[in-house]
Short mmCIF file of C-alpha atoms and ligand atoms in Angstrom, two decimals:
data_model
loop_
_atom_site.label_atom_id
_atom_site.label_comp_id
_atom_site.label_asym_id
_atom_site.label_seq_id
_atom_site.Cartn_x
_atom_site.Cartn_y
_atom_site.Cartn_z
CA MET A 1 36.21 -0.68 -22.52
CA GLN A 2 36.11 -3.33 -20.24
CA LYS A 3 38.98 -5.79 -19.53
CA LYS A 4 39.79 -8.76 -21.38
CA GLN A 5 38.89 -10.99 -18.33
CA LEU A 6 41.05 -15.04 -18.71
CA LYS A 7 39.05 -18.43 -18.64
CA LEU A 8 39.57 -21.08 -15.69
CA GLY A 9 38.66 -24.61 -15.15
CA LEU A 10 39.21 -26.66 -13.18
CA SER A 11 40.92 -29.51 -13.85
CA LEU A 12 40.45 -32.48 -11.10
CA VAL A 13 40.60 -36.43 -10.82
CA SER A 14 40.73 -39.11 -8.02
CA ASN A 15 41.97 -37.85 -5.16
CA GLY A 16 43.69 -34.99 -6.72
CA THR A 17 46.88 -34.15 -9.16
CA HIS A 18 49.85 -34.78 -7.31
CA PRO A 19 50.11 -39.34 -6.41
CA SER A 20 51.02 -38.39 -2.78
CA GLY A 21 48.50 -36.26 -2.04
CA TRP A 22 45.97 -38.21 -0.63
CA ARG A 23 48.44 -38.98 2.19
CA LEU A 24 48.84 -35.64 3.23
CA PRO A 25 47.46 -35.21 6.47
CA GLN A 26 44.72 -32.63 5.61
CA ALA A 27 43.91 -34.58 3.03
CA ALA A 28 40.68 -36.77 2.05
CA ALA A 29 42.26 -39.54 0.65
CA ASP A 30 38.29 -41.79 0.32
CA CYS A 31 37.25 -38.49 -1.66
CA ALA A 32 36.66 -39.98 -5.46
CA LEU A 33 34.07 -42.14 -5.05
CA ASP A 34 32.27 -39.68 -2.78
CA PHE A 35 29.31 -37.97 -5.12
CA LYS A 36 28.48 -35.51 -1.49
CA PHE A 37 31.93 -34.39 -1.84
CA TRP A 38 32.33 -34.01 -5.58
CA LYS A 39 29.15 -31.85 -5.32
CA ASN A 40 30.70 -29.81 -2.91
CA ILE A 41 33.05 -29.25 -4.67
CA ALA A 42 30.64 -27.70 -8.24
CA LEU A 43 28.83 -25.95 -5.52
CA ALA A 44 31.91 -24.57 -4.64
CA ALA A 45 33.11 -24.50 -7.63
CA GLU A 46 29.60 -22.32 -8.70
CA ARG A 47 30.04 -19.14 -6.12
CA ALA A 48 34.05 -18.71 -7.67
CA SER A 49 32.33 -18.40 -11.06
CA ILE A 50 34.59 -21.21 -12.14
CA HIS A 51 34.07 -22.06 -16.40
CA PHE A 52 33.29 -25.33 -16.10
CA ILE A 53 35.07 -28.20 -14.34
CA PHE A 54 37.09 -30.75 -16.69
CA PHE A 55 37.05 -35.09 -16.63
CA ALA A 56 40.33 -36.44 -17.39
CA ASP A 57 40.09 -40.27 -18.39
CA GLY A 58 41.02 -43.33 -19.94
CA ALA A 59 39.48 -47.38 -19.11
CA ALA A 60 41.99 -49.42 -17.64
CA VAL A 61 44.12 -49.51 -14.89
CA ARG A 62 47.19 -47.06 -16.81
CA SER A 63 49.51 -47.99 -14.57
CA ALA A 64 53.14 -48.72 -15.95
CA ALA A 65 53.96 -50.00 -12.70
CA ALA A 66 56.03 -53.64 -13.19
CA ASP A 67 54.15 -55.79 -11.13
CA ASN A 68 51.48 -56.50 -7.98
CA ASP A 69 53.49 -55.21 -5.62
CA SER A 70 54.77 -51.50 -7.32
CA LEU A 71 50.87 -51.51 -8.04
CA GLN A 72 49.81 -51.10 -4.50
CA TYR A 73 51.66 -47.32 -4.57
CA VAL A 74 49.71 -46.41 -6.91
CA GLY A 75 47.07 -44.11 -5.45
CA ARG A 76 44.62 -42.98 -8.08
CA ILE A 77 43.34 -46.07 -9.68
CA GLU A 78 39.95 -45.18 -9.27
CA GLN A 79 37.25 -42.95 -10.65
CA PHE A 80 33.73 -42.19 -11.52
CA GLU A 81 33.24 -42.66 -14.85
CA PRO A 82 33.28 -38.52 -15.63
CA THR A 83 30.19 -38.42 -18.14
CA THR A 84 27.82 -40.11 -15.91
CA LEU A 85 29.57 -37.97 -12.98
CA ILE A 86 27.84 -35.13 -14.84
CA ALA A 87 25.41 -35.91 -15.77
CA ALA A 88 24.86 -36.22 -11.20
CA LEU A 89 25.55 -32.51 -11.42
CA SER A 90 23.89 -31.30 -13.59
CA ALA A 91 20.96 -31.43 -11.96
CA VAL A 92 22.85 -29.87 -8.64
CA THR A 93 24.21 -26.88 -10.26
CA GLY A 94 23.04 -24.58 -12.46
CA HIS A 95 25.40 -22.87 -14.56
CA ILE A 96 28.91 -24.02 -13.86
CA GLY A 97 29.98 -25.87 -17.67
CA TYR A 98 31.75 -29.89 -17.40
CA ILE A 99 33.56 -31.15 -19.55
CA ALA A 100 34.39 -34.73 -19.91
CA THR A 101 37.07 -37.00 -21.64
CA ALA A 102 35.98 -39.76 -24.16
CA SER A 103 38.32 -41.35 -26.42
CA THR A 104 38.06 -41.86 -29.79
CA THR A 105 40.16 -45.30 -30.26
CA TYR A 106 37.87 -46.61 -27.75
CA ASN A 107 34.59 -46.13 -28.96
CA GLU A 108 32.41 -45.09 -31.50
CA PRO A 109 30.70 -42.31 -32.53
CA TYR A 110 26.95 -42.63 -33.04
CA THR A 111 27.62 -43.51 -28.99
CA ILE A 112 29.18 -40.25 -28.49
CA ALA A 113 26.72 -38.09 -30.39
CA ARG A 114 23.97 -39.45 -28.28
CA LYS A 115 26.05 -39.38 -24.51
CA PHE A 116 26.79 -35.93 -25.17
CA ALA A 117 23.46 -34.52 -26.62
CA SER A 118 22.20 -35.96 -24.01
CA LEU A 119 24.79 -34.39 -21.34
CA ASP A 120 23.29 -31.80 -23.31
CA HIS A 121 19.39 -31.15 -22.82
CA LEU A 122 19.78 -33.10 -19.39
CA SER A 123 22.81 -30.29 -18.72
CA GLY A 124 20.71 -26.94 -20.47
CA GLY A 125 23.87 -26.37 -22.15
CA ARG A 126 26.28 -26.56 -19.91
CA THR A 127 28.68 -30.02 -21.21
CA GLY A 128 31.82 -30.27 -23.13
CA TRP A 129 33.60 -33.16 -24.91
CA ASN A 130 37.47 -33.60 -24.32
CA ILE A 131 39.09 -35.50 -27.03
CA VAL A 132 41.13 -37.42 -26.89
CA THR A 133 43.05 -40.25 -28.74
CA SER A 134 44.33 -42.16 -25.43
CA TRP A 135 48.25 -43.31 -24.67
CA SER A 136 47.99 -46.15 -22.82
CA GLU A 137 48.60 -50.13 -23.70
CA ALA A 138 46.38 -50.93 -20.69
CA GLU A 139 42.82 -49.77 -22.78
CA ALA A 140 43.63 -51.69 -25.89
CA LYS A 141 44.17 -55.23 -23.82
CA ASN A 142 40.30 -53.89 -22.53
CA TYR A 143 38.82 -53.52 -26.34
CA ASN A 144 39.95 -56.16 -27.91
CA ARG A 145 43.20 -55.50 -28.49
CA GLU A 146 47.15 -56.93 -28.23
CA SER A 147 48.13 -53.13 -28.08
CA HIS A 148 47.70 -49.42 -29.21
CA LEU A 149 47.13 -48.03 -32.41
CA ALA A 150 49.54 -46.17 -34.05
CA HIS A 151 49.66 -42.70 -32.97
CA ASP A 152 49.51 -42.04 -37.06
CA LEU A 153 46.79 -44.32 -36.76
CA ARG A 154 44.72 -42.57 -33.78
CA TYR A 155 45.11 -39.71 -35.53
CA ARG A 156 42.96 -40.54 -38.63
CA ARG A 157 40.53 -41.89 -37.04
CA ALA A 158 40.07 -39.35 -34.55
CA GLN A 159 39.99 -37.04 -37.52
CA GLU A 160 36.60 -39.10 -39.23
CA PHE A 161 35.09 -39.30 -36.00
CA VAL A 162 34.68 -36.16 -35.33
CA GLU A 163 33.51 -35.34 -38.71
CA VAL A 164 31.16 -38.04 -37.27
CA VAL A 165 29.95 -36.66 -34.71
CA THR A 166 29.80 -33.48 -35.97
CA GLY A 167 27.79 -34.35 -38.84
CA LEU A 168 25.25 -36.16 -35.87
CA TRP A 169 24.68 -33.41 -34.40
CA ASP A 170 23.22 -31.80 -36.68
CA SER A 171 21.11 -34.76 -37.46
CA TRP A 172 18.12 -32.05 -36.87
CA GLU A 173 17.90 -28.44 -37.29
CA ASP A 174 17.03 -26.50 -34.58
CA ASP A 175 13.91 -26.27 -35.41
CA ALA A 176 12.93 -30.10 -36.62
CA PHE A 177 10.56 -30.77 -33.00
CA LEU A 178 7.18 -29.69 -34.36
CA ARG A 179 5.21 -31.47 -32.25
CA ASP A 180 2.02 -30.12 -33.01
CA LYS A 181 -1.33 -31.31 -31.68
CA ALA A 182 -4.10 -30.05 -33.55
CA SER A 183 -2.46 -32.00 -37.17
CA GLY A 184 -0.73 -35.20 -35.39
CA ARG A 185 3.18 -33.82 -37.30
CA TYR A 186 6.26 -34.91 -34.38
CA ILE A 187 8.31 -34.15 -36.91
CA ASP A 188 9.23 -32.13 -40.19
CA THR A 189 11.00 -34.75 -42.19
CA ASN A 190 11.93 -31.37 -44.35
CA LYS A 191 15.00 -30.63 -41.43
CA MET A 192 16.03 -34.57 -40.85
CA HIS A 193 19.86 -34.98 -42.34
CA VAL A 194 20.26 -38.28 -42.53
CA LEU A 195 24.39 -38.68 -42.17
CA HIS A 196 25.27 -41.58 -44.65
CA HIS A 197 28.64 -41.69 -43.75
CA LYS A 198 30.82 -43.96 -45.19
CA GLY A 199 34.47 -44.08 -44.53
CA GLU A 200 37.96 -45.13 -43.51
CA HIS A 201 36.52 -45.99 -40.76
CA PHE A 202 33.26 -45.17 -39.87
CA HIS A 203 29.77 -46.67 -41.15
CA VAL A 204 26.88 -44.53 -39.92
CA ARG A 205 24.10 -44.09 -41.46
CA GLY A 206 22.59 -41.55 -38.68
CA PRO A 207 20.46 -39.66 -38.02
CA LEU A 208 20.77 -39.28 -33.64
CA ASN A 209 17.71 -40.02 -31.48
CA ILE A 210 17.47 -37.21 -29.89
CA GLU A 211 16.47 -33.02 -30.55
CA ARG A 212 20.03 -30.49 -31.35
CA PRO A 213 21.70 -30.04 -29.31
CA VAL A 214 20.91 -26.87 -26.72
CA GLN A 215 24.52 -25.33 -27.63
CA GLY A 216 24.38 -26.67 -31.39
CA TRP A 217 27.69 -28.54 -31.07
CA PRO A 218 28.69 -29.11 -27.42
CA VAL A 219 31.81 -27.72 -26.11
CA ILE A 220 34.83 -29.17 -27.83
CA ALA A 221 38.92 -29.43 -25.52
CA GLN A 222 41.23 -31.24 -27.49
CA ALA A 223 44.30 -32.55 -25.64
CA GLY A 224 47.50 -33.61 -27.29
CA SER A 225 49.52 -31.43 -28.75
CA SER A 226 51.85 -33.70 -31.09
CA GLY A 227 51.22 -31.86 -34.93
CA PRO A 228 47.77 -34.27 -35.96
CA GLY A 229 46.17 -32.82 -32.12
CA GLN A 230 47.02 -29.81 -33.08
CA GLU A 231 45.39 -29.68 -36.49
CA ILE A 232 42.45 -31.84 -34.86
CA GLY A 233 41.80 -28.64 -32.40
CA ALA A 234 42.62 -26.08 -35.02
CA ARG A 235 40.18 -27.53 -36.88
CA PHE A 236 37.41 -28.08 -34.16
CA ALA A 237 38.05 -27.37 -30.75
CA ASP A 238 36.33 -24.45 -29.20
CA LEU A 239 39.51 -25.35 -26.18
CA VAL A 240 42.74 -26.62 -26.08
CA TYR A 241 43.83 -28.12 -23.33
CA THR A 242 47.56 -28.12 -23.31
CA ALA A 243 50.82 -29.13 -20.61
CA GLN A 244 52.81 -26.11 -20.84
CA ASN A 245 55.85 -25.50 -17.79
CA ASP A 246 57.66 -21.55 -19.76
CA LYS A 247 55.69 -19.00 -21.40
CA GLN A 248 58.50 -18.44 -23.47
CA ALA A 249 57.19 -22.20 -25.23
CA ALA A 250 54.10 -21.69 -24.21
CA ARG A 251 54.05 -18.79 -26.15
CA ALA A 252 54.60 -20.28 -29.07
CA PHE A 253 51.89 -22.88 -28.73
CA TYR A 254 49.35 -20.38 -28.62
CA ALA A 255 50.82 -18.07 -31.35
CA GLU A 256 50.79 -22.15 -33.92
CA ILE A 257 47.93 -22.88 -32.61
CA ARG A 258 45.80 -19.94 -33.58
CA GLN A 259 47.43 -18.95 -36.90
CA LYS A 260 46.69 -23.56 -37.85
CA ALA A 261 43.15 -22.07 -36.88
CA VAL A 262 42.97 -19.30 -38.65
CA ALA A 263 44.16 -21.82 -41.68
CA PHE A 264 41.37 -23.39 -41.55
CA GLY A 265 38.92 -19.90 -41.81
CA ARG A 266 37.98 -20.14 -37.99
CA ALA A 267 39.15 -16.73 -35.83
CA PRO A 268 41.75 -17.29 -33.48
CA SER A 269 39.57 -15.76 -29.95
CA ALA A 270 37.99 -18.92 -31.38
CA LEU A 271 40.73 -21.29 -29.58
CA ASN A 272 41.01 -20.63 -26.18
CA VAL A 273 43.98 -21.94 -25.03
CA MET A 274 44.43 -22.64 -21.72
CA PRO A 275 47.40 -25.13 -20.20
CA GLY A 276 47.08 -26.97 -16.64
CA ILE A 277 48.61 -25.53 -13.45
CA LEU A 278 49.05 -26.55 -9.63
CA PRO A 279 49.03 -24.56 -7.51
CA ILE A 280 49.98 -25.21 -3.90
CA ILE A 281 49.30 -23.10 -1.85
CA GLY A 282 50.70 -21.07 1.72
CA HIS A 283 50.17 -17.97 3.68
CA SER A 284 53.70 -17.46 3.13
CA ARG A 285 56.17 -18.54 0.68
CA GLN A 286 58.22 -20.62 3.57
CA GLU A 287 54.39 -22.71 4.30
CA ALA A 288 54.23 -23.52 0.77
CA LYS A 289 57.46 -24.36 0.42
CA ASP A 290 57.04 -27.10 3.22
CA LYS A 291 53.43 -28.23 1.93
CA TYR A 292 55.34 -28.77 -1.48
CA ASP A 293 58.26 -30.81 0.77
CA ALA A 294 55.72 -32.24 1.98
CA LEU A 295 54.61 -34.13 -0.89
CA GLN A 296 57.93 -34.41 -2.60
CA GLN A 297 58.69 -37.03 0.69
CA LEU A 298 55.34 -38.90 0.90
CA VAL A 299 56.22 -40.55 -2.45
CA HIS A 300 56.91 -43.95 -2.00
CA PRO A 301 60.27 -45.34 -4.09
CA GLN A 302 58.17 -47.73 -5.65
CA LEU A 303 55.87 -45.41 -6.51
CA GLY A 304 58.52 -42.51 -8.10
CA LEU A 305 61.12 -45.36 -10.01
CA THR A 306 56.91 -46.71 -11.76
CA ALA A 307 57.12 -43.01 -13.06
CA LEU A 308 60.70 -42.65 -14.29
CA ALA A 309 60.47 -46.54 -15.93
CA THR A 310 57.64 -45.09 -17.41
CA LYS A 311 59.39 -41.71 -19.12
CA PHE A 312 62.79 -43.17 -19.12
CA GLY A 313 63.68 -46.18 -18.00
CA ASP A 314 64.31 -49.18 -14.96
CA MET A 315 66.89 -47.16 -12.65
CA SER A 316 66.00 -50.05 -9.60
CA ALA A 317 69.43 -50.91 -9.69
CA TYR A 318 70.98 -48.27 -9.04
CA PRO A 319 70.54 -45.59 -5.35
CA LEU A 320 67.97 -43.38 -5.14
CA ASP A 321 69.98 -41.29 -3.68
CA GLY A 322 73.02 -41.44 -5.82
CA PRO A 323 73.55 -40.01 -9.66
CA ILE A 324 71.10 -40.50 -12.68
CA PRO A 325 72.90 -43.74 -14.00
CA HIS A 326 74.27 -44.00 -18.31
CA ASP A 327 73.82 -47.90 -18.90
CA PHE A 328 70.16 -48.33 -17.11
CA PRO A 329 67.62 -50.56 -19.63
CA GLN A 330 65.45 -47.97 -21.63
CA SER A 331 62.37 -47.66 -22.15
CA ASN A 332 61.33 -46.44 -26.17
CA GLY A 333 58.91 -43.80 -23.80
CA ILE A 334 59.44 -39.70 -24.49
CA ARG A 335 61.45 -38.31 -27.45
CA SER A 336 62.61 -35.97 -25.62
CA ALA A 337 63.90 -38.37 -22.60
CA THR A 338 67.62 -37.44 -23.35
CA ASP A 339 67.84 -34.64 -22.69
CA ILE A 340 66.23 -34.27 -19.31
CA LEU A 341 68.31 -36.68 -18.13
CA ASP A 342 71.36 -34.90 -19.21
CA ARG A 343 69.74 -30.60 -18.09
CA ALA A 344 69.01 -33.17 -14.38
CA ARG A 345 72.26 -34.68 -14.64
CA ALA A 346 74.40 -30.95 -14.80
CA ARG A 347 72.02 -30.33 -11.60
CA GLY A 348 73.67 -32.68 -10.02
CA LEU A 349 69.74 -34.30 -9.36
CA THR A 350 69.81 -37.82 -7.63
CA ILE A 351 67.20 -40.99 -8.87
CA ARG A 352 65.12 -40.06 -5.46
CA GLN A 353 64.91 -35.49 -6.56
CA LEU A 354 64.41 -36.46 -10.58
CA TYR A 355 61.82 -38.68 -9.99
CA GLN A 356 59.99 -36.19 -7.24
CA SER A 357 60.74 -32.82 -9.67
CA MET A 358 58.65 -34.21 -12.23
CA ILE A 359 56.39 -36.21 -10.52
CA GLY A 360 53.87 -34.39 -9.35
CA GLY A 361 52.87 -31.90 -12.32
CA ALA A 362 53.60 -34.22 -15.28
CA GLY A 363 55.08 -31.76 -17.04
CA HIS A 364 52.51 -28.82 -16.49
CA LEU A 365 53.16 -25.54 -14.35
CA GLU A 366 53.52 -26.15 -10.56
CA ILE A 367 53.95 -22.77 -8.61
CA HIS A 368 54.36 -22.94 -4.74
CA GLY A 369 53.87 -19.94 -3.13
CA THR A 370 51.93 -16.96 -1.49
CA ALA A 371 48.18 -16.63 -3.39
CA GLU A 372 49.42 -13.31 -4.21
CA ASP A 373 51.37 -15.18 -5.56
CA VAL A 374 49.75 -17.83 -8.03
CA ALA A 375 47.26 -14.62 -9.04
CA ASP A 376 50.89 -13.33 -10.05
CA GLN A 377 51.66 -15.47 -12.39
CA ILE A 378 48.49 -16.85 -14.29
CA ALA A 379 48.17 -13.04 -14.29
CA ASP A 380 51.62 -12.49 -16.11
CA TRP A 381 50.99 -15.49 -18.78
CA PHE A 382 47.83 -14.29 -19.32
CA GLN A 383 48.98 -10.17 -19.74
CA ASP A 384 52.11 -11.96 -22.36
CA GLU A 385 49.70 -12.84 -24.79
CA ALA A 386 50.80 -17.40 -23.48
CA CYS A 387 46.34 -18.28 -23.42
CA ASP A 388 43.57 -17.53 -22.29
CA GLY A 389 42.88 -19.23 -19.22
CA PHE A 390 44.23 -21.46 -16.68
CA ASN A 391 42.86 -25.64 -16.55
CA ILE A 392 43.04 -25.75 -11.86
CA MET A 393 44.96 -28.81 -11.37
CA ALA A 394 44.48 -29.83 -7.46
CA PRO A 395 47.64 -31.39 -5.76
CA TYR A 396 45.09 -32.66 -2.82
CA PHE A 397 41.38 -32.39 -2.04
CA PRO A 398 39.40 -30.56 -0.48
CA ALA A 399 42.03 -28.39 0.00
CA GLY A 400 44.10 -28.30 -2.23
CA LEU A 401 41.33 -26.81 -3.92
CA THR A 402 39.35 -25.07 -2.25
CA ASP A 403 42.78 -22.86 -0.74
CA PHE A 404 42.44 -21.75 -5.12
CA LEU A 405 38.86 -20.93 -4.93
CA ASP A 406 39.72 -19.08 -1.55
CA GLN A 407 42.47 -16.91 -1.78
CA VAL A 408 43.38 -16.21 -5.74
CA VAL A 409 39.97 -15.90 -7.03
CA PRO A 410 39.30 -13.39 -4.70
CA ILE A 411 41.97 -12.29 -6.85
CA LEU A 412 42.31 -12.15 -9.43
CA GLN A 413 38.56 -9.82 -9.39
CA ARG A 414 39.68 -7.73 -7.26
CA ARG A 415 42.80 -7.26 -10.40
CA GLY A 416 40.02 -7.11 -13.21
CA LEU A 417 41.10 -10.13 -15.01
CA PHE A 418 37.98 -12.48 -13.93
CA ARG A 419 34.54 -11.98 -13.72
CA THR A 420 31.85 -12.21 -10.28
CA ALA A 421 28.96 -14.03 -12.06
CA TYR A 422 27.78 -15.75 -15.10
CA GLU A 423 27.48 -14.28 -17.88
CA GLY A 424 24.71 -16.05 -19.91
CA SER A 425 23.46 -19.53 -19.77
CA THR A 426 25.46 -21.56 -21.81
CA LEU A 427 28.67 -22.98 -21.33
CA ARG A 428 29.75 -21.62 -24.69
CA GLU A 429 27.74 -18.13 -24.11
CA ASN A 430 30.32 -18.00 -20.23
CA LEU A 431 33.10 -19.26 -22.72
CA HIS A 432 32.15 -16.12 -25.05
CA VAL A 433 32.14 -18.84 -28.54
CA THR A 434 29.82 -18.60 -31.60
CA ARG A 435 26.75 -21.59 -31.61
CA PRO A 436 27.52 -23.61 -34.31
CA ALA A 437 24.68 -22.55 -36.61
CA HIS A 438 23.58 -25.48 -38.26
CA PRO A 439 24.29 -26.04 -41.73
CA ALA A 440 21.50 -26.26 -43.87
CA ALA A 441 19.89 -22.60 -42.32
CA SER A 442 23.64 -20.89 -42.85
CA GLY A 443 23.27 -21.83 -46.80
CA SER A 444 26.93 -23.97 -46.41
CA GLU A 445 25.04 -27.74 -47.22
CA ALA A 446 26.62 -29.92 -49.63
CA ALA A 447 23.19 -31.00 -52.00
C1 FMN B 501 47.07 -31.55 -20.96
C2 FMN B 501 46.76 -33.38 -21.99
C3 FMN B 501 45.82 -33.60 -21.33
C4 FMN B 501 45.37 -34.78 -21.98
N1 FMN B 501 44.43 -35.81 -21.34
C5 FMN B 501 44.48 -37.26 -21.31
C6 FMN B 501 43.75 -37.90 -21.02
O1 FMN B 501 42.27 -37.24 -19.95
N2 FMN B 501 42.48 -39.08 -21.05
C7 FMN B 501 43.49 -39.61 -22.29
O2 FMN B 501 43.51 -40.92 -22.62
N3 FMN B 501 44.49 -39.07 -23.12
C8 FMN B 501 44.64 -37.71 -22.32
N4 FMN B 501 45.92 -36.80 -23.13
C9 FMN B 501 46.89 -37.94 -24.11
C10 FMN B 501 45.63 -37.38 -26.05
O3 FMN B 501 45.40 -38.48 -25.93
C11 FMN B 501 47.34 -38.48 -26.13
O4 FMN B 501 46.24 -39.05 -26.92
C12 FMN B 501 47.72 -37.75 -26.54
O5 FMN B 501 48.52 -37.01 -25.98
C13 FMN B 501 49.12 -38.28 -27.16
O6 FMN B 501 49.17 -37.67 -28.37
P1 FMN B 501 49.96 -36.02 -28.77
O7 FMN B 501 51.66 -37.19 -29.52
O8 FMN B 501 48.52 -34.96 -29.42
O9 FMN B 501 50.14 -35.62 -27.49
C14 FMN B 501 45.79 -36.12 -22.47
C15 FMN B 501 46.91 -34.74 -23.35
C16 FMN B 501 47.08 -33.80 -23.21
C17 FMN B 501 48.44 -33.01 -23.49
#
């Protein structure tokens, strides 16, 4: 019997995931809007049989920098809007999938259903939509609002949004477009399903003005790990992107979300759980550690303090190389902030060491070591049922990514843990997730 194999995506952003990666001497600081660069990355990923490239997104300059002086150190401002980028990339590649993030808070379902249906036809079925509810106040201000929607309201809207989008993708049965020259009938309206949706947030009549997507529904990914986030993931997602940096916690998350999928009547294997990992690779452990240290040294203090301000509060009045204060003005950021700070104080970290320790992977698994070390850790989590695979984050470009593709992927392939060629032609086929049958065809459509 063939060994179970892991799935690998690349989660790529702007000029790299590490906020100081672009400052390394070997890094391409100006690659974010260089299409030739993205094309070469996609072709290299395709040669390595990577399942997909994943693009996070937000429709704003999303920094919490206090002022323009701090903002000037934020190095990942510019990026392509992901559906635009994947339209171009799918035209110059033939196998790899692409997943674009689009917010359910700052979009309309008809627009999203139409765009992703178009991308799925354009790419021959290699497209996925990453559902997010967005986290940034800055986006609200670009979309007619003074403040971000409340968490529970965002998720109620998201739930209905996804119901409408998937309903619109089923506007037409797979064989509704006849294009019969002899009779003159272009479509079979018996196979048209007008949605007539009227809900709390949306009124959408339908149908969609495009044939059913190649994959039935483009692959659905979901990122956001709170209770309501997990509900949407468990109900709809083929793929869950999550930030985990502790194997036991990752195993618990994996078991829990699969159980929730089963409660929605789905097979546990229908859901691929793929945490992010930020690998920093050297030919020796020392070389990897040196690269990691170089990245940490390059975090400008104003960038570091902005990161701390977002999460915990303003520590700018205290010496960077002094202890973490107790009486700084706190933000209303994350709930677990106190625990993180207590643990950091117990380790004797200074303010500088605190921001250096959390800025790179932003809660995702970070590893610096040889290619063998990275392969070992990936294999360990996969074989110990902590995940189905990983989203590889590149600390900087291009070597921060090509080191992984050229050095780690062959090791995983030699161990039989990763495939050496694409098995199918669509992203669903390559991820081994089923193509949703049209409700009319499966006999489950409500009258
Ligand atoms: C791994 C991961 C990736 C995410 N990527 C994005 C993103 O690209 N754009 C975005 O607006 N929000 C992103 N989010 C945030 C979620 O959309 C959500 O708004 C936020 O996490 C709060 O939801 P939660 O409480 O369910 O985690 C991401 C969240 C996680 C965990």
